[in-house]
């Protein structure tokens, strides 16, 4: 039996095509289709159900020290009301999960984690919490529902529903407010699309009312519900890592090209510190690359990347799609550093043929702030 | 509900066949294009050329699943999936829909018309026609 979002009936009523996504039944697309949902999110706004994601509360006098210890990023750089992207890593620097922190106070954090990793993350936090006094970890995932409202019109849509002036909530900040119909809501200016937007969490029992009021408020702004298909193509254009693809327990943040989360000035010890600082200093044998196909064809996850002559294996595709915004076949791949140069040509082995591709700068689509 | 056109013949692998003389036009059914979603690339052996290639009709096992290989070098790719294409009939490829190279989405918009894939000069029509389904039979599996 697949797990269902509190918004499951809403998706069915909208005619969504549901898929099994890591044990969850979720909409991959609505009748509008992936490409239109993608383009509309870039042009207007899209509403995504992300209720499958894990939502944890970490609190107590030891909360800050625990998160510093399991985090690659420096939690001290984030103040109350702030958000931060980070990873939990193993000692060897590979990634347990990528997470978002939201700090209420030094002793109170919300942590949003990947659905498929939630149990692993809870075990990881609990195991490491033993080193610190006074830490409480609560899994709020099932009690709450989460949506992501993304796109240049996202603020206009949401502003009509909340009393707080959203212009005061900057990127990587959050607030607690109330949606219409008295729905208490956590509203963060974060996202996974390359657009301005908000991730919103509210009690699961109020999910339908909240979903409907957001969609209703979005009508004048051409807000459309968008599924996991568009979520994936949007994040891939923006080159945001997807766990299990660009990052995993066999890939480090340095290899994945998200070394900006590693802070050399972070004094305190944390898991993976030695390995990651070492990689920062000496480099890694392979590194993520952006690829654009020269020949026609889709470069899908798992395909081998060969050298220009098609003779030697030099990497592997981690994610690939046909980019709805660029109208080009794009991919991310882990490529051996001696073949990983901007402008270099490689060959991607698709079944019985080779597609030539060029290594290009990342991202394919630069983050687009509110104008 | 996927559209099934009367008068065409169908395969269990969700293709349609329109027989005119000894030439069979082949395409994907509405059900197939719906299942795939938005088609972003069609590979019809563009580099090597599909025309003239000898095809052998798909064979099925007891459950009605394909028991022979799809056509090598031929696939239909959507945002989310790669679809194999089987040969409904044996014969030689007589013509390829070149327009799909730059407009693969035609399969979504007009799968029974402009979105046809290729034509086969059928070499064993009498022996193989019995394996094809009429519209009524196909409707039963296209859901």
Short mmCIF file of C-alpha atoms in Angstrom, two decimals:
data_model
loop_
_atom_site.label_atom_id
_atom_site.label_comp_id
_atom_site.label_asym_id
_atom_site.label_seq_id
_atom_site.Cartn_x
_atom_site.Cartn_y
_atom_site.Cartn_z
CA UNK A 1 0.00 0.00 0.00
CA UNK A 2 1.48 3.30 -1.08
CA UNK A 3 1.54 6.20 1.35
CA UNK A 4 -0.78 9.02 0.46
CA UNK A 5 -0.45 12.74 0.85
CA UNK A 6 -3.25 14.54 2.75
CA UNK A 7 -3.87 16.14 -0.65
CA UNK A 8 -4.35 12.84 -2.47
CA UNK A 9 -8.07 13.42 -3.18
CA UNK A 10 -7.31 16.88 -4.53
CA UNK A 11 -4.83 15.43 -7.02
CA UNK A 12 -7.29 12.78 -8.16
CA UNK A 13 -10.05 15.37 -8.55
CA UNK A 14 -7.70 17.45 -10.71
CA UNK A 15 -7.11 14.43 -12.96
CA UNK A 16 -3.48 13.93 -11.95
CA UNK A 17 -1.51 10.96 -13.13
CA UNK A 18 -0.26 9.32 -9.95
CA UNK A 19 3.00 7.39 -9.69
CA UNK A 20 4.85 5.42 -7.04
CA UNK A 21 7.56 7.79 -5.86
CA UNK A 22 9.65 6.05 -3.21
CA UNK A 23 6.62 4.38 -1.67
CA UNK A 24 4.36 7.43 -2.01
CA UNK A 25 1.51 7.84 -4.44
CA UNK A 26 2.13 11.30 -5.89
CA UNK A 27 1.15 13.27 -9.00
CA UNK A 28 3.80 13.15 -11.72
CA UNK A 29 1.68 15.53 -13.77
CA UNK A 30 -1.81 16.95 -14.13
CA UNK A 31 -3.66 16.94 -17.46
CA UNK A 32 -1.76 20.15 -18.30
CA UNK A 33 1.43 18.10 -18.79
CA UNK A 34 5.00 18.35 -17.56
CA UNK A 35 6.20 20.87 -20.13
CA UNK A 36 3.34 23.33 -19.60
CA UNK A 37 3.56 22.95 -15.80
CA UNK A 38 7.27 23.64 -16.03
CA UNK A 39 6.97 26.66 -18.33
CA UNK A 40 4.07 28.09 -16.36
CA UNK A 41 6.13 27.88 -13.16
CA UNK A 42 8.88 29.88 -14.87
CA UNK A 43 6.43 32.38 -16.31
CA UNK A 44 3.70 32.61 -13.67
CA UNK A 45 3.57 30.19 -10.75
CA UNK A 46 3.23 26.49 -9.93
CA UNK A 47 1.89 24.78 -6.81
CA UNK A 48 3.58 21.51 -5.83
CA UNK A 49 2.55 19.04 -3.17
CA UNK A 50 5.70 18.15 -1.24
CA UNK A 51 3.93 16.50 1.69
CA UNK A 52 6.02 13.37 1.20
CA UNK A 53 9.09 15.21 2.48
CA UNK A 54 10.12 14.69 6.08
CA UNK A 55 9.59 17.46 8.62
CA UNK A 56 11.49 17.13 11.87
CA UNK A 57 11.67 19.36 14.91
CA UNK A 58 14.99 19.43 16.72
CA UNK A 59 14.91 21.31 19.99
CA UNK A 60 16.52 21.67 23.40
CA UNK A 61 19.71 23.10 24.80
CA UNK A 62 21.82 20.70 22.72
CA UNK A 63 19.96 21.20 19.41
CA UNK A 64 22.41 23.70 17.97
CA UNK A 65 25.48 21.64 18.89
CA UNK A 66 23.94 18.45 17.49
CA UNK A 67 23.13 20.10 14.16
CA UNK A 68 26.60 21.65 13.97
CA UNK A 69 28.08 18.21 14.56
CA UNK A 70 26.07 16.41 11.85
CA UNK A 71 26.15 19.32 9.37
CA UNK A 72 28.65 20.24 6.74
CA UNK A 73 27.40 23.82 6.56
CA UNK A 74 27.99 26.20 9.48
CA UNK A 75 24.76 26.48 11.44
CA UNK A 76 26.11 29.53 13.29
CA UNK A 77 25.85 31.54 10.06
CA UNK A 78 22.07 31.31 10.25
CA UNK A 79 20.16 33.42 12.72
CA UNK A 80 16.62 33.09 14.04
CA UNK A 81 14.16 33.26 11.15
CA UNK A 82 16.83 32.04 8.77
CA UNK A 83 17.09 29.00 6.53
CA UNK A 84 20.13 27.07 5.40
CA UNK A 85 20.87 24.28 2.93
CA UNK A 86 23.25 21.61 4.20
CA UNK A 87 24.10 17.94 4.12
CA UNK A 88 24.61 15.23 6.70
CA UNK A 89 27.75 13.36 5.72
CA UNK A 90 29.54 10.19 6.74
CA UNK A 91 33.14 10.36 8.01
CA UNK A 92 34.38 9.80 4.45
CA UNK A 93 32.44 12.84 3.28
CA UNK A 94 29.73 11.06 1.29
CA UNK A 95 26.18 12.21 1.80
CA UNK A 96 23.62 10.71 4.20
CA UNK A 97 21.04 13.28 3.08
CA UNK A 98 20.69 16.86 1.98
CA UNK A 99 18.53 18.95 4.28
CA UNK A 100 17.09 22.39 4.90
CA UNK A 101 17.30 23.93 8.36
CA UNK A 102 14.98 26.63 9.62
CA UNK A 103 16.08 28.20 12.88
CA UNK A 104 13.48 29.51 15.35
CA UNK A 105 16.05 29.95 18.09
CA UNK A 106 19.33 28.40 19.13
CA UNK A 107 17.34 25.67 20.82
CA UNK A 108 14.67 25.16 18.17
CA UNK A 109 14.97 24.10 14.52
CA UNK A 110 12.77 22.70 11.81
CA UNK A 111 14.61 20.27 9.54
CA UNK A 112 13.16 19.29 6.15
CA UNK A 113 14.60 16.07 4.76
CA UNK A 114 14.05 13.77 1.78
CA UNK A 115 11.09 11.42 2.06
CA UNK A 116 13.04 8.30 1.25
CA UNK A 117 15.77 9.17 3.78
CA UNK A 118 13.60 10.25 6.68
CA UNK A 119 13.96 7.09 8.78
CA UNK A 120 17.69 6.99 8.11
CA UNK A 121 18.00 10.67 9.09
CA UNK A 122 16.05 10.13 12.30
CA UNK A 123 18.30 7.23 13.23
CA UNK A 124 21.38 9.30 12.35
CA UNK A 125 20.25 12.26 14.45
CA UNK A 126 19.25 10.08 17.39
CA UNK A 127 22.52 8.18 17.29
CA UNK A 128 24.59 11.36 17.29
CA UNK A 129 22.33 13.10 19.80
CA UNK A 130 23.74 10.79 22.46
CA UNK A 131 26.85 13.01 22.53
CA UNK A 132 24.85 16.07 23.52
CA UNK A 133 22.67 16.93 26.50
CA UNK A 134 19.07 17.99 26.14
CA UNK A 135 18.08 17.25 22.55
CA UNK A 136 14.54 16.35 21.53
CA UNK A 137 13.87 15.11 18.01
CA UNK A 138 10.25 14.90 16.92
CA UNK A 139 8.99 13.61 13.58
CA UNK A 140 6.16 15.94 12.57
CA UNK A 141 5.95 14.69 8.98
CA UNK A 142 2.58 12.96 9.23
CA UNK A 143 0.94 15.66 11.33
CA UNK A 144 1.74 18.32 8.78
CA UNK A 145 1.35 18.85 5.04
CA UNK A 146 3.73 20.76 2.81
CA UNK A 147 3.39 22.58 -0.48
CA UNK A 148 5.78 24.59 -2.59
CA UNK A 149 4.52 27.69 -4.37
CA UNK A 150 7.08 28.71 -6.96
CA UNK A 151 7.42 31.23 -9.74
CA UNK A 152 7.64 34.97 -10.40
CA UNK A 153 4.00 35.41 -9.31
CA UNK A 154 4.37 33.33 -6.13
CA UNK A 155 4.55 36.34 -3.84
CA UNK A 156 1.50 37.96 -5.43
CA UNK A 157 -0.50 34.79 -4.97
CA UNK A 158 0.49 34.24 -1.37
CA UNK A 159 0.28 37.90 -0.36
CA UNK A 160 -3.47 37.86 -0.92
CA UNK A 161 -3.77 35.12 1.73
CA UNK A 162 -1.47 36.20 4.56
CA UNK A 163 -1.41 39.27 6.86
CA UNK A 164 2.39 39.48 6.94
CA UNK A 165 4.18 41.64 4.33
CA UNK A 166 6.00 39.00 2.31
CA UNK A 167 8.46 41.57 0.96
CA UNK A 168 10.02 41.50 4.44
CA UNK A 169 10.64 37.74 4.15
CA UNK A 170 13.84 37.58 2.12
CA UNK A 171 15.33 34.56 0.38
CA UNK A 172 16.35 31.90 2.93
CA UNK A 173 14.14 33.44 5.60
CA UNK A 174 10.86 32.22 7.05
CA UNK A 175 7.95 33.35 9.17
CA UNK A 176 5.02 31.84 11.03
CA UNK A 177 1.75 33.33 9.88
CA UNK A 178 -1.81 32.41 9.05
CA UNK A 179 -3.40 31.59 5.73
CA UNK A 180 -7.02 32.47 5.08
CA UNK A 181 -9.55 30.26 6.90
CA UNK A 182 -7.30 30.54 9.99
CA UNK A 183 -4.75 27.98 8.81
CA UNK A 184 -1.58 28.44 10.86
CA UNK A 185 1.26 28.29 8.36
CA UNK A 186 5.03 28.14 8.26
CA UNK A 187 6.13 30.16 5.22
CA UNK A 188 9.73 30.05 4.00
CA UNK A 189 11.20 31.80 0.99
CA UNK A 190 12.98 28.72 -0.32
CA UNK A 191 12.44 26.37 -3.22
CA UNK A 192 13.77 23.85 -5.68
CA UNK A 193 12.95 25.37 -9.05
CA UNK A 194 15.34 28.26 -9.73
CA UNK A 195 12.45 30.68 -9.26
CA UNK A 196 11.44 32.90 -6.39
CA UNK A 197 8.88 31.15 -4.24
CA UNK A 198 7.75 29.77 -0.93
CA UNK A 199 7.66 26.46 0.84
CA UNK A 200 4.68 26.32 3.13
CA UNK A 201 3.82 23.86 5.89
CA UNK A 202 0.54 23.58 7.81
CA UNK A 203 -1.40 21.05 9.88
CA UNK A 204 -2.31 18.00 7.77
CA UNK A 205 -5.98 18.29 8.71
CA UNK A 206 -6.12 21.72 7.08
CA UNK A 207 -4.25 20.73 3.95
CA UNK A 208 -7.25 20.63 1.62
CA UNK A 209 -8.50 24.05 2.72
CA UNK A 210 -5.02 25.52 2.34
CA UNK A 211 -4.43 23.90 -1.08
CA UNK A 212 -7.77 25.16 -2.34
CA UNK A 213 -7.33 28.68 -1.04
CA UNK A 214 -3.88 28.94 -2.60
CA UNK A 215 -5.15 27.65 -5.95
CA UNK A 216 -8.13 30.02 -5.69
CA UNK A 217 -5.94 33.01 -4.88
CA UNK A 218 -3.70 32.03 -7.78
CA UNK A 219 -6.40 32.14 -10.45
CA UNK A 220 -5.80 35.79 -11.43
CA UNK A 221 -2.07 35.05 -11.63
CA UNK A 222 -2.38 31.90 -13.73
CA UNK A 223 -1.15 29.62 -10.97
CA UNK A 224 -1.36 25.95 -11.97
CA UNK A 225 -0.77 22.81 -9.91
CA UNK A 226 2.45 21.14 -11.01
CA UNK A 227 3.64 17.58 -10.47
CA UNK A 228 6.86 15.77 -9.76
CA UNK A 229 7.72 15.70 -13.46
CA UNK A 230 7.97 19.49 -13.64
CA UNK A 231 9.63 19.60 -10.21
CA UNK A 232 12.40 17.41 -11.61
CA UNK A 233 12.90 19.30 -14.88
CA UNK A 234 12.88 22.64 -13.04
CA UNK A 235 15.44 21.58 -10.46
CA UNK A 236 17.62 20.00 -13.11
CA UNK A 237 17.74 23.22 -15.18
CA UNK A 238 18.67 25.07 -11.99
CA UNK A 239 21.23 22.31 -11.20
CA UNK A 240 19.95 21.52 -7.73
CA UNK A 241 21.14 18.13 -6.53
CA UNK A 242 18.70 15.25 -6.17
CA UNK A 243 19.53 12.65 -3.56
CA UNK A 244 20.31 9.29 -5.13
CA UNK A 245 21.50 11.03 -8.29
CA UNK A 246 24.01 13.87 -7.80
CA UNK A 247 24.55 13.05 -4.12
CA UNK A 248 24.45 9.77 -2.25
CA UNK A 249 26.41 7.67 0.20
CA UNK A 250 28.97 7.19 -2.56
CA UNK A 251 29.24 10.84 -3.68
CA UNK A 252 30.59 13.79 -1.67
CA UNK A 253 29.40 17.43 -1.80
CA UNK A 254 32.73 18.39 -3.41
CA UNK A 255 32.22 15.88 -6.21
CA UNK A 256 28.60 17.03 -6.52
CA UNK A 257 29.67 20.63 -7.02
CA UNK A 258 27.91 21.92 -3.89
CA UNK A 259 31.14 22.72 -2.05
CA UNK A 260 29.74 26.18 -1.26
CA UNK A 261 28.12 24.52 1.78
CA UNK A 262 31.55 23.59 3.16
CA UNK A 263 32.77 26.49 5.28
CA UNK A 264 36.52 26.52 5.84
CA UNK A 265 36.07 28.92 8.75
CA UNK A 266 33.80 26.48 10.63
CA UNK A 267 35.92 25.82 13.71
CA UNK A 268 33.91 23.13 15.47
CA UNK A 269 34.30 19.48 14.62
CA UNK A 270 31.68 17.83 12.44
CA UNK A 271 31.27 14.46 10.80
CA UNK A 272 33.14 14.33 7.51
CA UNK A 273 35.14 17.50 8.17
CA UNK A 274 38.58 16.03 7.62
CA UNK A 275 37.65 14.23 4.40
CA UNK A 276 35.82 17.22 2.94
CA UNK A 277 38.47 19.80 3.78
CA UNK A 278 41.00 17.45 2.26
CA UNK A 279 38.93 17.20 -0.92
CA UNK A 280 38.53 20.97 -1.03
CA UNK A 281 42.27 21.38 -0.85
CA UNK A 282 43.41 18.56 -3.12
CA UNK A 283 40.41 18.17 -5.39
CA UNK A 284 38.62 14.99 -6.35
CA UNK A 285 39.11 12.51 -9.16
CA UNK A 286 35.66 13.20 -10.55
CA UNK A 287 33.35 16.16 -10.46
CA UNK A 288 29.85 17.02 -11.54
CA UNK A 289 29.54 18.50 -15.03
CA UNK A 290 26.73 20.09 -16.98
CA UNK A 291 26.19 18.50 -20.39
CA UNK A 292 24.30 19.62 -23.46
CA UNK A 293 23.73 17.10 -26.20
CA UNK A 294 25.14 17.96 -29.62
CA UNK A 295 23.35 15.04 -31.26
CA UNK A 296 19.70 14.28 -30.67
CA UNK A 297 18.65 12.06 -27.79
CA UNK A 298 17.98 12.11 -24.06
CA UNK A 299 20.90 11.44 -21.71
CA UNK A 300 19.27 9.55 -18.88
CA UNK A 301 20.50 8.78 -15.40
CA UNK A 302 22.90 5.84 -15.27
CA UNK A 303 24.20 6.07 -18.83
CA UNK A 304 27.94 5.86 -19.35
CA UNK A 305 29.94 8.89 -20.41
CA UNK A 306 32.83 8.05 -22.75
CA UNK A 307 35.67 10.17 -24.07
CA UNK A 308 35.37 12.05 -27.35
CA UNK A 309 36.55 9.01 -29.30
CA UNK A 310 33.97 6.82 -27.58
CA UNK A 311 36.75 4.55 -26.38
CA UNK A 312 37.22 5.10 -22.66
CA UNK A 313 34.70 5.42 -19.85
CA UNK A 314 35.11 8.83 -18.20
CA UNK A 315 31.93 9.22 -16.18
CA UNK A 316 28.26 8.54 -15.62
CA UNK A 317 25.07 10.55 -16.13
CA UNK A 318 23.37 11.35 -12.81
CA UNK A 319 20.27 13.13 -14.19
CA UNK A 320 19.16 14.04 -17.67
CA UNK A 321 16.12 15.37 -19.42
CA UNK A 322 14.83 17.38 -22.30
CA UNK A 323 14.89 20.93 -20.94
CA UNK A 324 11.49 22.56 -21.48
CA UNK A 325 12.94 26.07 -21.05
CA UNK A 326 16.02 25.64 -23.22
CA UNK A 327 14.46 23.15 -25.65
CA UNK A 328 17.67 21.17 -25.46
CA UNK A 329 18.75 17.82 -24.15
CA UNK A 330 20.60 18.52 -20.88
CA UNK A 331 22.19 16.38 -18.18
CA UNK A 332 24.37 16.36 -15.12
CA UNK A 333 27.07 13.76 -14.85
CA UNK A 334 30.04 12.81 -12.72
CA UNK A 335 33.05 13.12 -15.01
CA UNK A 336 36.73 12.34 -14.40
CA UNK A 337 38.46 15.67 -13.85
CA UNK A 338 40.97 15.24 -16.69
CA UNK A 339 38.03 15.08 -19.14
CA UNK A 340 35.91 17.60 -17.27
CA UNK A 341 36.67 20.91 -18.99
CA UNK A 342 34.13 23.46 -20.14
CA UNK A 343 33.81 23.11 -23.89
CA UNK A 344 35.13 19.53 -23.97
CA UNK A 345 33.17 17.02 -26.02
CA UNK A 346 32.26 13.62 -24.61
CA UNK A 347 30.11 10.75 -25.87
CA UNK A 348 27.13 9.40 -23.96
CA UNK A 349 26.32 5.77 -24.61
CA UNK A 350 22.59 5.44 -25.24
CA UNK A 351 21.76 1.81 -25.88
CA UNK A 352 23.61 0.93 -29.10
CA UNK A 353 24.66 4.42 -30.13
CA UNK A 354 26.70 7.36 -28.93
CA UNK A 355 25.36 10.86 -28.45
CA UNK A 356 28.00 13.57 -28.49
CA UNK A 357 27.64 16.13 -25.72
CA UNK A 358 29.49 19.26 -24.72
CA UNK A 359 30.46 20.14 -21.17
CA UNK A 360 28.92 23.51 -20.33
CA UNK A 361 28.87 25.76 -17.25
CA UNK A 362 26.28 25.05 -14.56
CA UNK A 363 23.54 25.98 -13.93
CA UNK A 364 21.59 25.69 -17.16
CA UNK A 365 19.11 28.17 -15.72
CA UNK A 366 20.31 30.82 -13.26
CA UNK A 367 18.23 31.53 -10.16
CA UNK A 368 15.65 34.09 -11.06
CA UNK A 369 14.89 36.47 -8.16
CA UNK A 370 11.66 38.40 -7.87
CA UNK A 371 11.84 41.48 -10.12
CA UNK B 1 -10.42 7.11 -22.27
CA UNK B 2 -7.91 6.46 -24.98
CA UNK B 3 -9.18 6.74 -28.55
CA UNK B 4 -9.28 3.55 -30.62
CA UNK B 5 -9.99 4.04 -34.33
CA UNK B 6 -12.31 1.59 -36.04
CA UNK B 7 -10.94 -0.05 -39.17
CA UNK B 8 -7.31 -0.10 -38.03
CA UNK B 9 -5.55 -3.20 -36.71
CA UNK B 10 -3.64 -3.22 -33.45
CA UNK B 11 -0.86 -5.02 -31.59
CA UNK B 12 -0.61 -5.97 -27.93
CA UNK B 13 2.42 -3.66 -27.82
CA UNK B 14 0.10 -0.69 -28.46
CA UNK B 15 0.75 0.04 -32.09
CA UNK B 16 -1.70 0.47 -34.90
CA UNK B 17 -1.40 -0.87 -38.43
CA UNK B 18 -3.13 0.41 -41.54
CA UNK B 19 -2.83 -1.94 -44.47
CA UNK B 20 -2.96 -0.52 -48.01
CA UNK B 21 -1.94 -3.00 -50.71
CA UNK B 22 1.16 -4.64 -49.27
CA UNK B 23 2.24 -1.51 -47.41
CA UNK B 24 1.48 -1.28 -43.70
CA UNK B 25 1.64 2.11 -42.02
CA UNK B 26 2.57 1.77 -38.34
CA UNK B 27 2.13 4.17 -35.46
CA UNK B 28 1.67 4.33 -31.70
CA UNK B 29 -1.87 4.19 -30.33
CA UNK B 30 -3.50 6.94 -28.35
CA UNK B 31 -3.20 4.73 -25.28
CA UNK B 32 0.56 4.40 -25.82
CA UNK B 33 1.13 8.13 -26.28
CA UNK B 34 -1.00 8.87 -23.20
CA UNK B 35 1.01 6.43 -21.13
CA UNK B 36 4.30 7.88 -22.29
CA UNK B 37 3.28 11.48 -21.75
CA UNK B 38 4.92 14.32 -23.62
CA UNK B 39 7.20 12.88 -26.26
CA UNK B 40 10.47 14.76 -26.59
CA UNK B 41 12.50 12.54 -28.88
CA UNK B 42 11.89 9.82 -31.44
CA UNK B 43 14.81 7.66 -32.48
CA UNK B 44 14.22 6.03 -35.86
CA UNK B 45 17.84 5.09 -36.52
CA UNK B 46 18.34 8.55 -37.97
CA UNK B 47 22.10 8.10 -38.42
CA UNK B 48 22.16 4.60 -39.91
CA UNK B 49 18.82 4.96 -41.66
CA UNK B 50 15.85 2.71 -40.98
CA UNK B 51 14.64 2.47 -44.56
CA UNK B 52 15.36 -0.93 -46.07
CA UNK B 53 15.85 -2.59 -42.70
CA UNK B 54 14.40 -6.10 -42.46
CA UNK B 55 11.94 -6.51 -39.59
CA UNK B 56 10.57 -9.65 -37.99
CA UNK B 57 7.09 -9.55 -36.50
CA UNK B 58 6.85 -9.51 -32.71
CA UNK B 59 6.09 -12.83 -31.04
CA UNK B 60 4.20 -13.20 -27.79
CA UNK B 61 4.43 -15.57 -24.86
CA UNK B 62 1.44 -17.28 -23.27
CA UNK B 63 0.64 -14.18 -21.21
CA UNK B 64 0.57 -11.97 -24.29
CA UNK B 65 3.85 -10.27 -23.39
CA UNK B 66 6.41 -9.73 -26.16
CA UNK B 67 8.75 -12.71 -26.40
CA UNK B 68 10.98 -11.19 -29.06
CA UNK B 69 13.15 -8.07 -29.09
CA UNK B 70 11.91 -4.61 -29.98
CA UNK B 71 13.31 -3.02 -33.13
CA UNK B 72 16.92 -2.09 -32.46
CA UNK B 73 17.74 1.58 -32.88
CA UNK B 74 14.09 2.59 -32.57
CA UNK B 75 12.53 4.18 -29.49
CA UNK B 76 10.11 6.86 -28.43
CA UNK B 77 11.21 8.97 -25.48
CA UNK B 78 9.02 11.11 -23.29
CA UNK B 79 10.01 13.36 -20.41
CA UNK B 80 9.75 10.41 -18.07
CA UNK B 81 10.18 7.20 -20.03
CA UNK B 82 11.66 5.40 -23.00
CA UNK B 83 9.21 3.37 -25.06
CA UNK B 84 10.32 0.40 -27.16
CA UNK B 85 8.80 -0.16 -30.56
CA UNK B 86 8.04 -3.64 -31.90
CA UNK B 87 7.50 -4.70 -35.49
CA UNK B 88 3.82 -5.61 -35.99
CA UNK B 89 4.61 -7.42 -39.24
CA UNK B 90 7.63 -8.90 -40.96
CA UNK B 91 9.00 -7.13 -43.97
CA UNK B 92 11.23 -4.32 -45.07
CA UNK B 93 10.91 -0.72 -43.90
CA UNK B 94 9.61 1.16 -46.92
CA UNK B 95 9.35 4.68 -45.54
CA UNK B 96 10.16 6.59 -42.38
CA UNK B 97 8.31 9.59 -40.97
CA UNK B 98 11.18 12.07 -41.20
CA UNK B 99 9.09 14.87 -39.71
CA UNK B 100 9.31 13.20 -36.28
CA UNK B 101 13.00 14.06 -36.10
CA UNK B 102 12.23 17.69 -35.38
CA UNK B 103 8.62 17.42 -34.24
CA UNK B 104 8.35 14.34 -32.00
CA UNK B 105 5.36 15.88 -30.21
CA UNK B 106 3.30 15.16 -33.34
CA UNK B 107 2.79 11.69 -31.87
CA UNK B 108 1.01 13.27 -28.91
CA UNK B 109 -1.15 15.55 -31.02
CA UNK B 110 -1.98 13.22 -33.94
CA UNK B 111 -0.90 9.66 -33.25
CA UNK B 112 -3.24 8.11 -35.83
CA UNK B 113 -2.41 10.68 -38.52
CA UNK B 114 0.70 12.83 -38.95
CA UNK B 115 2.40 11.04 -36.06
CA UNK B 116 2.83 7.71 -37.90
CA UNK B 117 6.26 6.08 -37.39
CA UNK B 118 7.16 4.07 -40.49
CA UNK B 119 5.77 1.93 -43.30
CA UNK B 120 6.54 -1.75 -43.82
CA UNK B 121 6.43 -3.62 -47.11
CA UNK B 122 4.82 -6.68 -45.56
CA UNK B 123 6.33 -10.00 -46.60
CA UNK B 124 4.15 -12.44 -44.65
CA UNK B 125 0.81 -10.66 -44.32
CA UNK B 126 -1.34 -13.75 -44.73
CA UNK B 127 0.54 -15.68 -42.10
CA UNK B 128 0.81 -12.80 -39.62
CA UNK B 129 -2.45 -10.87 -39.91
CA UNK B 130 -4.14 -13.24 -37.48
CA UNK B 131 -1.96 -11.98 -34.63
CA UNK B 132 -3.28 -8.43 -35.04
CA UNK B 133 -6.30 -7.26 -33.07
CA UNK B 134 -9.36 -5.43 -34.34
CA UNK B 135 -10.53 -2.24 -32.65
CA UNK B 136 -12.97 -4.02 -30.33
CA UNK B 137 -10.35 -6.50 -29.10
CA UNK B 138 -7.74 -3.79 -28.68
CA UNK B 139 -10.12 -1.68 -26.61
CA UNK B 140 -10.10 -4.45 -24.02
CA UNK B 141 -6.36 -4.11 -23.40
CA UNK B 142 -6.01 -0.37 -23.95
CA UNK B 143 -6.95 0.60 -20.42
#
